[in-house]
CSV table of C-alpha atoms in Angstrom, one decimal:
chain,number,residue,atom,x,y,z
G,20,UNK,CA,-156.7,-42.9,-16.9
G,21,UNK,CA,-153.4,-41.1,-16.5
G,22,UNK,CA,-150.4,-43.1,-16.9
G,23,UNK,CA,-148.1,-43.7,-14.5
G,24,UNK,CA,-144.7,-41.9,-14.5
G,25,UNK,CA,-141.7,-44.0,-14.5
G,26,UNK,CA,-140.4,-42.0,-11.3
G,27,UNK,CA,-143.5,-43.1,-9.2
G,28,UNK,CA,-142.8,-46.8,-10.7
G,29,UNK,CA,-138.9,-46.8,-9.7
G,30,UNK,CA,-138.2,-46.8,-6.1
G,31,UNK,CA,-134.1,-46.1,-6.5
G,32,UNK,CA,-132.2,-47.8,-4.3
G,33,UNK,CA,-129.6,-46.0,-2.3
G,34,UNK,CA,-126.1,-47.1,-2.2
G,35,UNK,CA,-123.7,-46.7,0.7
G,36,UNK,CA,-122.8,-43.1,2.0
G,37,UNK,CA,-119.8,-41.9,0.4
G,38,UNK,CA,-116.6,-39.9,2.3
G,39,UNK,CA,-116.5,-36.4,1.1
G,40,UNK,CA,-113.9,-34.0,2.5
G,41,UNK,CA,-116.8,-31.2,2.5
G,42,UNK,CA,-120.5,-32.0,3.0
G,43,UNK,CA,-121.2,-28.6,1.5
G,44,UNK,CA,-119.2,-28.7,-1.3
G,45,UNK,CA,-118.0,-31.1,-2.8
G,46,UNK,CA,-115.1,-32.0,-5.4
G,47,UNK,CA,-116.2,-32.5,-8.8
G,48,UNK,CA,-114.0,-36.6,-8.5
G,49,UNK,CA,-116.5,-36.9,-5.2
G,50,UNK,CA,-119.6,-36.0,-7.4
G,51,UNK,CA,-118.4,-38.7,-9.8
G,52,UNK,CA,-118.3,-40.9,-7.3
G,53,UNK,CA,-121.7,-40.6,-5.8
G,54,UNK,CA,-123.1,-40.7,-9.3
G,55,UNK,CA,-121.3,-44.1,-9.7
G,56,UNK,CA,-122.1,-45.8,-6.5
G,57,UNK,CA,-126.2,-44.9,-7.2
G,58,UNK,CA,-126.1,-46.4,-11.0
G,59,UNK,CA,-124.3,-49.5,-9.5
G,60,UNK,CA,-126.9,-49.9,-7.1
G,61,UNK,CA,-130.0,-49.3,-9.6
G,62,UNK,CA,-128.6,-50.9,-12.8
G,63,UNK,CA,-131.2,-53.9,-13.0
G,64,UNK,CA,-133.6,-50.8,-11.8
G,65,UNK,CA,-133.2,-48.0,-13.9
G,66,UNK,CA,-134.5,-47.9,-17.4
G,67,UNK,CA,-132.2,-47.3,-20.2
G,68,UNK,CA,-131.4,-43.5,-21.0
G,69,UNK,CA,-132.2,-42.8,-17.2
G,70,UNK,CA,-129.3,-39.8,-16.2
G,71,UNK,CA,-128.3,-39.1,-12.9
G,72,UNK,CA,-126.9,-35.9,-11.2
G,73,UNK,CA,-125.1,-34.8,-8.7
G,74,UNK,CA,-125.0,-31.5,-6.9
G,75,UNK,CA,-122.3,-29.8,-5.2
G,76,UNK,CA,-124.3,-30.3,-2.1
G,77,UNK,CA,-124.6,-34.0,-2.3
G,78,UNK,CA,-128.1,-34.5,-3.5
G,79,UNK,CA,-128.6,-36.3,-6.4
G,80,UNK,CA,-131.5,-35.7,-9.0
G,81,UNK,CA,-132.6,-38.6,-11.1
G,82,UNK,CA,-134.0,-37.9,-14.4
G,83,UNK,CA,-136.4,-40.9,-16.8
G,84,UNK,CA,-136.5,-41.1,-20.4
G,85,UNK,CA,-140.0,-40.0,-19.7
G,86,UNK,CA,-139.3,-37.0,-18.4
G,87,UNK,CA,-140.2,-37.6,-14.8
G,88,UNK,CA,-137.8,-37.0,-11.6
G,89,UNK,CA,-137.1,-38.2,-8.3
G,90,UNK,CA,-134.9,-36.6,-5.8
G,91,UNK,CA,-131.9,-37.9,-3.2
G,92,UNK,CA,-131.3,-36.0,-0.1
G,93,UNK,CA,-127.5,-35.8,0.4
G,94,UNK,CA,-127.8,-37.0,4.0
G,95,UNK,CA,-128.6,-40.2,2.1
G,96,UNK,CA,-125.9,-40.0,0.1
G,97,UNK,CA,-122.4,-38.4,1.7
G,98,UNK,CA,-121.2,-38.1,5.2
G,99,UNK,CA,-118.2,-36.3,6.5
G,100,UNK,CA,-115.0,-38.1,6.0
G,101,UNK,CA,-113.7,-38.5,9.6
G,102,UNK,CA,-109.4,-36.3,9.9
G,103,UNK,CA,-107.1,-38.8,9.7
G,104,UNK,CA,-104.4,-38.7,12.7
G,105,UNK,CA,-101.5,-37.7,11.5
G,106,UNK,CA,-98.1,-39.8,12.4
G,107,UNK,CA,-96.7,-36.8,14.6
G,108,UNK,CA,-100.1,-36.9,16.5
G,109,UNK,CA,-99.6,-40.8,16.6
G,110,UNK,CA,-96.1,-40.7,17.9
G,111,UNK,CA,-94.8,-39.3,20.6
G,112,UNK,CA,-90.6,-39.3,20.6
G,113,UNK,CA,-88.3,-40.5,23.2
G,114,UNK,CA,-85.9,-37.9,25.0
G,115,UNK,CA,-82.4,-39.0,24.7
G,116,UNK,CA,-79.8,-37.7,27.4
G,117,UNK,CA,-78.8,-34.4,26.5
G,118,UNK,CA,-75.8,-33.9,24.4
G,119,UNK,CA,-73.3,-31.5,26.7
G,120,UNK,CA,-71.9,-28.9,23.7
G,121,UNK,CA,-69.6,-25.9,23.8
G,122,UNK,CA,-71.8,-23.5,22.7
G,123,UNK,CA,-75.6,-23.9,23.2
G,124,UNK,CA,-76.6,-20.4,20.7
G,125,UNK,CA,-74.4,-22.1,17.9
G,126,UNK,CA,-73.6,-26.3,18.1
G,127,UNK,CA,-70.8,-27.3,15.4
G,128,UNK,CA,-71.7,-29.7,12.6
G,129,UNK,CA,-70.2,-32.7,14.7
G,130,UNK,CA,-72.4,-31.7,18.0
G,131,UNK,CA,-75.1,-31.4,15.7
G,132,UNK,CA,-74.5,-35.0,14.1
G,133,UNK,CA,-73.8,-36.5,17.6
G,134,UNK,CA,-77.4,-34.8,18.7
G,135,UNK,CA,-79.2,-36.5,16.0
G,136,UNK,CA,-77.7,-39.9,16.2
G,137,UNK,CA,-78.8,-39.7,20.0
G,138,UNK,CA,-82.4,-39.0,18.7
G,139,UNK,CA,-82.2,-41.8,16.2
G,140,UNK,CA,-80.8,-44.7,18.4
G,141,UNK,CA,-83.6,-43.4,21.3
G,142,UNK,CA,-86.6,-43.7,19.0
G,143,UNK,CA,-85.1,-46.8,16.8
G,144,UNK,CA,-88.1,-48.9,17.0
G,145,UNK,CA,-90.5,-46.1,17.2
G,146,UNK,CA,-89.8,-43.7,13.9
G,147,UNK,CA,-91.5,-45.2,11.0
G,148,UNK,CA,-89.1,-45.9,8.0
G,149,UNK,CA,-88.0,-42.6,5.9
G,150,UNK,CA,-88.6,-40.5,8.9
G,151,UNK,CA,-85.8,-37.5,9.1
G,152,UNK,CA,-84.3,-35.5,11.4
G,153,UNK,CA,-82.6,-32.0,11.8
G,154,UNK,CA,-80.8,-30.6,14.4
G,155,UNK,CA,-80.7,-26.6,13.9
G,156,UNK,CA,-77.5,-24.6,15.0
G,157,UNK,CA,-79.4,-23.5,18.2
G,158,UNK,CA,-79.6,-27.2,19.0
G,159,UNK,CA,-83.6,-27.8,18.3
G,160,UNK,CA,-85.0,-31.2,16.6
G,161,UNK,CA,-87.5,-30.9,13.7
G,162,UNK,CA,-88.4,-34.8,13.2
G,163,UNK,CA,-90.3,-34.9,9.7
G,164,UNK,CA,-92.5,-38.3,9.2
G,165,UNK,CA,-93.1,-40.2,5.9
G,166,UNK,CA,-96.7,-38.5,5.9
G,167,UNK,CA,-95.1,-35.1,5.8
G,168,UNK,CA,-96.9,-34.0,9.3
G,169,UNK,CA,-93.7,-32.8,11.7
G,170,UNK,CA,-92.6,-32.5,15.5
G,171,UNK,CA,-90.3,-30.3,17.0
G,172,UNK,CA,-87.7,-30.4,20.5
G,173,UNK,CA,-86.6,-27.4,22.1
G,174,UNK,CA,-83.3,-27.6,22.6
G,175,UNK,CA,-83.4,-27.2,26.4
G,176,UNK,CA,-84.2,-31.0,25.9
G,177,UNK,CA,-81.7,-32.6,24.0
G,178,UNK,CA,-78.3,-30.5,24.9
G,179,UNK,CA,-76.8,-28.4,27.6
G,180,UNK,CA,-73.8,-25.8,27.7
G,181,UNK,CA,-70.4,-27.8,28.8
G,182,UNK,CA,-68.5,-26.1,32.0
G,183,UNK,CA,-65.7,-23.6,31.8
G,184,UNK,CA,-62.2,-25.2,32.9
G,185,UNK,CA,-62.4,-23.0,36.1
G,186,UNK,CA,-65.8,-24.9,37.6
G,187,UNK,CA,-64.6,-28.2,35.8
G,188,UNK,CA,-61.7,-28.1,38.9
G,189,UNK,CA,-64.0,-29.0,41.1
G,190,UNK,CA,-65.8,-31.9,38.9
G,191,UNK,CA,-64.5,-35.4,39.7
G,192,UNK,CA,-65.4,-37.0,36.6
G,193,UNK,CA,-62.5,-37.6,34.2
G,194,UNK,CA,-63.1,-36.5,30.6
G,195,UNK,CA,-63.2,-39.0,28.0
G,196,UNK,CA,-59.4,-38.9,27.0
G,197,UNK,CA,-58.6,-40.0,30.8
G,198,UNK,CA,-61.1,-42.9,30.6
G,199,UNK,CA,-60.0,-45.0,27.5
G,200,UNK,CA,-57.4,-46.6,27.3
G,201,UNK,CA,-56.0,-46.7,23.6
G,202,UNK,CA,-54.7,-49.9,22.3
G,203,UNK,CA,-52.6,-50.0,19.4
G,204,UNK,CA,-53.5,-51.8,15.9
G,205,UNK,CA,-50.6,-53.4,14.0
G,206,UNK,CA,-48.3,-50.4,11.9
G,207,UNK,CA,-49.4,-49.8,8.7
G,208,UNK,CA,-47.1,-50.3,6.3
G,209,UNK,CA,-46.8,-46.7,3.8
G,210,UNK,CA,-44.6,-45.5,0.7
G,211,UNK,CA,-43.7,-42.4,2.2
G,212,UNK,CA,-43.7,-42.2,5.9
G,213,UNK,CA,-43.5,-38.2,5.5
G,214,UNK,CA,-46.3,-38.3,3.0
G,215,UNK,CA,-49.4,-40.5,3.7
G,216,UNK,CA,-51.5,-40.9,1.2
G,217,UNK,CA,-55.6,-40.3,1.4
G,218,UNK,CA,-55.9,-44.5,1.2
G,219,UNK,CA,-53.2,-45.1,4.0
G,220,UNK,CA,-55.0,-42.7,6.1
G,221,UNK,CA,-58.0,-43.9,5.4
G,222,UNK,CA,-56.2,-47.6,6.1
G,223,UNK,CA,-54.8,-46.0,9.8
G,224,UNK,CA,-58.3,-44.4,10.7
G,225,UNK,CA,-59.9,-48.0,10.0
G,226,UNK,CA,-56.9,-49.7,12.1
G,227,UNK,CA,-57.4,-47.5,15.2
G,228,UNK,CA,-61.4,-47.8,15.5
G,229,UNK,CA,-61.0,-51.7,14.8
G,230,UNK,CA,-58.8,-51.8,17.8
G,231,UNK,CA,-60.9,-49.6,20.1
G,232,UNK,CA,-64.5,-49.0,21.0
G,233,UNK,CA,-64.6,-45.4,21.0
G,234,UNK,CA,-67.6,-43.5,21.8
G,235,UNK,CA,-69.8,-42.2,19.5
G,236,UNK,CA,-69.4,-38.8,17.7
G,237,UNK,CA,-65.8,-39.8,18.6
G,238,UNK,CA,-63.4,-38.0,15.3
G,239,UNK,CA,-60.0,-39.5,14.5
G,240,UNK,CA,-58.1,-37.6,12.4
G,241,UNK,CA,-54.6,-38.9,10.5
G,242,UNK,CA,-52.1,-36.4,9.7
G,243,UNK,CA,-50.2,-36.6,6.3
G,244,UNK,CA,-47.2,-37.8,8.7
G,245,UNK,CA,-49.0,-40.7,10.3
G,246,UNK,CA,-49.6,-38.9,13.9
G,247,UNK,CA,-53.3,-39.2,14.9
G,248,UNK,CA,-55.7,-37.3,17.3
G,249,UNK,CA,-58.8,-38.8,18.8
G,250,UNK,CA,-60.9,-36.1,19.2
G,251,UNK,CA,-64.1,-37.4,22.1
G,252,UNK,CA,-67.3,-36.1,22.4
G,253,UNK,CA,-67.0,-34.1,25.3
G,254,UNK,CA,-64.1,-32.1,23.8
G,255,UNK,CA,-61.1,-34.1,25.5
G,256,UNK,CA,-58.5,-35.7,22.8
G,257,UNK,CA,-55.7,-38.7,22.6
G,258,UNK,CA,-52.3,-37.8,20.3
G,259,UNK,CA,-50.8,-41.4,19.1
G,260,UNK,CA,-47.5,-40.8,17.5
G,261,UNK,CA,-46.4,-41.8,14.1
G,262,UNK,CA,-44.0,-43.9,15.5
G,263,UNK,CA,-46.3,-46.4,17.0
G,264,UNK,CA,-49.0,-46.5,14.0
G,265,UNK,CA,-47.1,-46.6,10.7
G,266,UNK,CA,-43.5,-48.1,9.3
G,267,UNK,CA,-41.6,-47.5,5.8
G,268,UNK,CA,-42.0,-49.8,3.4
G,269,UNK,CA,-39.2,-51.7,1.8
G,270,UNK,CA,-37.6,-49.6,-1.5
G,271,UNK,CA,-39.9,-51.9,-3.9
G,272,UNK,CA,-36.5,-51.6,-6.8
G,273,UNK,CA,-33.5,-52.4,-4.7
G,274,UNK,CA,-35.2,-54.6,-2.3
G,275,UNK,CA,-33.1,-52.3,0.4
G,276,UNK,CA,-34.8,-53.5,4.1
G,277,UNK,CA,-37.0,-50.7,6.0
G,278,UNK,CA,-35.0,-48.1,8.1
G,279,UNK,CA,-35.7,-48.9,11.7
G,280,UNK,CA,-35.2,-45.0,12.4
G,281,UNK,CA,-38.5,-44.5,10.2
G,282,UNK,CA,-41.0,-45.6,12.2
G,283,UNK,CA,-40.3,-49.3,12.7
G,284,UNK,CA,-41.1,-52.5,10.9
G,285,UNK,CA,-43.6,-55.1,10.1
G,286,UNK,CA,-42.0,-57.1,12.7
G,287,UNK,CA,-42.0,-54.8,15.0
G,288,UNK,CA,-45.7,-53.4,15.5
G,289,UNK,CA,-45.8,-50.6,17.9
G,290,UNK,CA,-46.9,-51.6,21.8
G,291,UNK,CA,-46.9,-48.2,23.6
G,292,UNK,CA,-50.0,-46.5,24.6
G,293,UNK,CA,-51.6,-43.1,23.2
G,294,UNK,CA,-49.0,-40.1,24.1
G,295,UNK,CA,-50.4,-39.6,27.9
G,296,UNK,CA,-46.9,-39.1,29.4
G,297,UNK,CA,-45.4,-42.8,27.5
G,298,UNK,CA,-41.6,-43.6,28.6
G,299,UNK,CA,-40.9,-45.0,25.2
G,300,UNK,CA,-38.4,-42.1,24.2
G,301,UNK,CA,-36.8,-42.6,27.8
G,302,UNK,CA,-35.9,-46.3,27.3
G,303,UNK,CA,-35.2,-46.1,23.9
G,304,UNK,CA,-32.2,-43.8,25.1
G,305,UNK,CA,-31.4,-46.2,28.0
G,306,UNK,CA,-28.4,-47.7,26.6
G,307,UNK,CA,-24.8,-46.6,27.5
G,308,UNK,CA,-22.8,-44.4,24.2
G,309,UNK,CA,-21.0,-47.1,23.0
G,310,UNK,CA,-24.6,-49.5,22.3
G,311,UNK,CA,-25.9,-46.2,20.7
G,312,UNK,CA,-23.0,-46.3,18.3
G,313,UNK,CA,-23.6,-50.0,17.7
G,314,UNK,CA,-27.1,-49.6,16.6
G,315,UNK,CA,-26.3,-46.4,14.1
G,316,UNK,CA,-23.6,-48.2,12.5
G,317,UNK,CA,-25.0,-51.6,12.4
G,318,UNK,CA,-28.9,-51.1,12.0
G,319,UNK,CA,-29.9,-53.3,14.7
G,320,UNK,CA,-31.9,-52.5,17.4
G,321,UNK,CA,-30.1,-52.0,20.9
G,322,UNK,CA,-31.1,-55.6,22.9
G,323,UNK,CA,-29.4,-57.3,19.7
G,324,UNK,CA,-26.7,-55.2,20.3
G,325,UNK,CA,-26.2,-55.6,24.0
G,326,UNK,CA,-26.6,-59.7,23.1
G,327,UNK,CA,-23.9,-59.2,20.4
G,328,UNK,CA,-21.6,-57.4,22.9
G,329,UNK,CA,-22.0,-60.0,25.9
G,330,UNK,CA,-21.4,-62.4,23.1
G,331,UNK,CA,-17.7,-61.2,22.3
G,332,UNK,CA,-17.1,-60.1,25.9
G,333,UNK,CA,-17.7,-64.1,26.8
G,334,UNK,CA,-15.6,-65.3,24.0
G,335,UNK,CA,-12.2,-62.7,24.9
G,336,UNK,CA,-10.3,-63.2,28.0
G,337,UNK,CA,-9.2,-60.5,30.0
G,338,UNK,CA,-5.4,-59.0,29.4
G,339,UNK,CA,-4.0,-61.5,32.3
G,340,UNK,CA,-1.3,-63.2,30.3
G,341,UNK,CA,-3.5,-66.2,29.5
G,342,UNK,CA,-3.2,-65.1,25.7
G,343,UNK,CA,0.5,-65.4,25.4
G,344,UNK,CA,1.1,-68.5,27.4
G,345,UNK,CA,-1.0,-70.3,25.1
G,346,UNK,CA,0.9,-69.1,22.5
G,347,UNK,CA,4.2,-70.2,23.3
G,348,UNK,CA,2.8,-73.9,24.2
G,349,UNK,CA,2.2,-73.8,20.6
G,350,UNK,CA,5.2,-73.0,19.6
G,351,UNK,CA,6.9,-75.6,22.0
G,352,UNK,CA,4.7,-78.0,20.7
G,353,UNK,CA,5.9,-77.4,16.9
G,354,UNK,CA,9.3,-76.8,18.2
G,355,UNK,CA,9.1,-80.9,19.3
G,356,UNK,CA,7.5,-82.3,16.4
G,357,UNK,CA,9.8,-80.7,14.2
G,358,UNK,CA,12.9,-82.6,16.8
G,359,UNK,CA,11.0,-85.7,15.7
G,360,UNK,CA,11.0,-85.4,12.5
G,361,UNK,CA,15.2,-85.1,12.3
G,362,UNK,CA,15.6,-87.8,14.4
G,363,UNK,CA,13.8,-90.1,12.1
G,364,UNK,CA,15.5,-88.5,8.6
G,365,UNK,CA,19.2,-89.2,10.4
G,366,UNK,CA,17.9,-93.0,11.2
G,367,UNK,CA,16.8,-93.4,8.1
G,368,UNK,CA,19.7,-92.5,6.6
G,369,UNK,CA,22.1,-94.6,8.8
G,370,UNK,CA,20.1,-97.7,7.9
């Protein structure tokens, strides 16, 4: 009788399909794979020595230690690995309002920032983590996920080009500058009111948007003098003065107090608004000549002046002859006392 080959013995038992990228061809890690998943499934089945193979098709050929063979079909084995969905087919990004700019062929770097941060706080809780966007010169969005996949907004959709001055006549809305009102921090105390340093600046900028709410892509800018522009978004701008942000500090060696002509001090934080047409220079020159002289020669500021004036006009009387009648009563008065006192020495003297 004719033995029985091990193949027509061994029924193999087929594992569970495996995921290739390519039914027809397939990687030589996704042959390895196939070959693995069939010896896991047959190793209380297979004899020892049995080798397995795996073509590029996905078929497998099993070979005994007697020689013998038995075949897999790759439709038993593989199966097409189904495309993942990208995240930029998963997501689909909120329009922000559009971002009005002065140029729509060619944004500047802050229109471009102010562009993206509108993208980014529309779409806050729907970008994954890690995801980045660019805003191009022409004002276009490339928005680049954590998986690498991409989407892209025309710029029609996120900006639009800000009027000329000529149409803007006959807009009613008031630019930025005209809505806020500024309110003034505390003055900064500096070394050199003529010569801010990069950390007082910094320390001005930091007062100024602690004080206010400003908009975003709002710029303020500090001058090496202390003056400040707000630059808005929409291209409007605030001027503060010096005068109402920053004071000399006292000379740190001779202990000399802060001029008052140099931009104040620490008592005397700044109250005005942002230069919009302020009266502060008009009543600081409201005084008559002779309180103007007062404050240069004594330092003080003109209502201690005025107070120190109305003091000594209270405490002299008028030229009405009151002055020198009082002064004679005195010298009655000492003229008697010293009558007195001769009277008594001739008494004396008698006794």
């Amino acid at each position: 009788e004719e033995e029985t080959s091990q193949a027509d013995q061994i029924d193999p038992v087929i594992p569970e399909r495996t995921e290739v990228g390519d039914v027809d061809d397939l990687t030589q890690s996704e042959r390895e794979h196939v070959k693995e998943a069939i010896e896991e499934a047959n190793k209380d089945n297979f004899p020892e020595g049995t080798d397995v193979t795996v073509n590029e098709d996905g078929s497998a050929t099993i070979t005994y230690p007697d020689g013998s063979k038995d075949n897999i079909k790759a439709e038993d084995l593989i199966k097409q690995a189904e495309e993942e969905t990208s995240q930029a087919d998963q997501i689909d990004p909120i329009l922000p309002d559009r971002t009005e700019v002065g140029d729509v062929d060619d944004l500047t770097q802050s229109e471009r920032e102010h562009v993206k941060e509108a993208i980014e706080e529309a779409n806050k809780d729907k970008f994954p983590e890690g995801t980045d966007v660019t805003v191009n010169e022409d004002g276009s969005a490339t928005i680049t996920y954590p998986d690498g996949s991409k989407d892209s907004i025309p710029a029609d959709q996120l900006i639009f080009q800000r009027e000329d001055d000529s149409d803007a006549e006959d807009d009613d809305q008031p630019s930025l500058a005209d809505q806020i009102d500024i309110t003034l921090p505390e003055k900064t105390g500096v070394k050199d009111i003529n010569n801010l340093t990069e950390i007082e600046k910094e320390k001005v900028k930091i007062a100024i948007t602690d004080a206010n709410k400003l908009p975003k892509g709002t710029e303020v800018l500090v001058g090496s003098k202390g003056d400040v522009i707000i630059n808005y978004p929409d291209g409007s701008h605030d001027v503060i003065s010096r005068e109402d942000l920053v004071y000399q500090l006292a000379d740190s060696e001779t202990g000399k107090p802060a001029d008052p002509d140099k931009g104040g001090t620490p008592s005397e934080p700044g109250t005005g608004d942002a230069d919009k047409g302020s009266d502060d220079a008009s009543d600081s020159k409201g005084g008559d000549e002779d309180s103007s002289k007062d404050k240069d020669s004594k330092g003080g500021d003109q209502g201690s002046s005025k107070d120190s004036k109305a003091k000594d006009s209270q405490d002299k009387l008028p030229q009405t002859g009151e002055s020198s009648s009082a002064a004679i009563l005195g010298l009655a008065g000492l003229s008697i006392m010293a009558g007195l006192g001769l009277v008594a020495g001739r008494r004396k003297e008698d006794n």
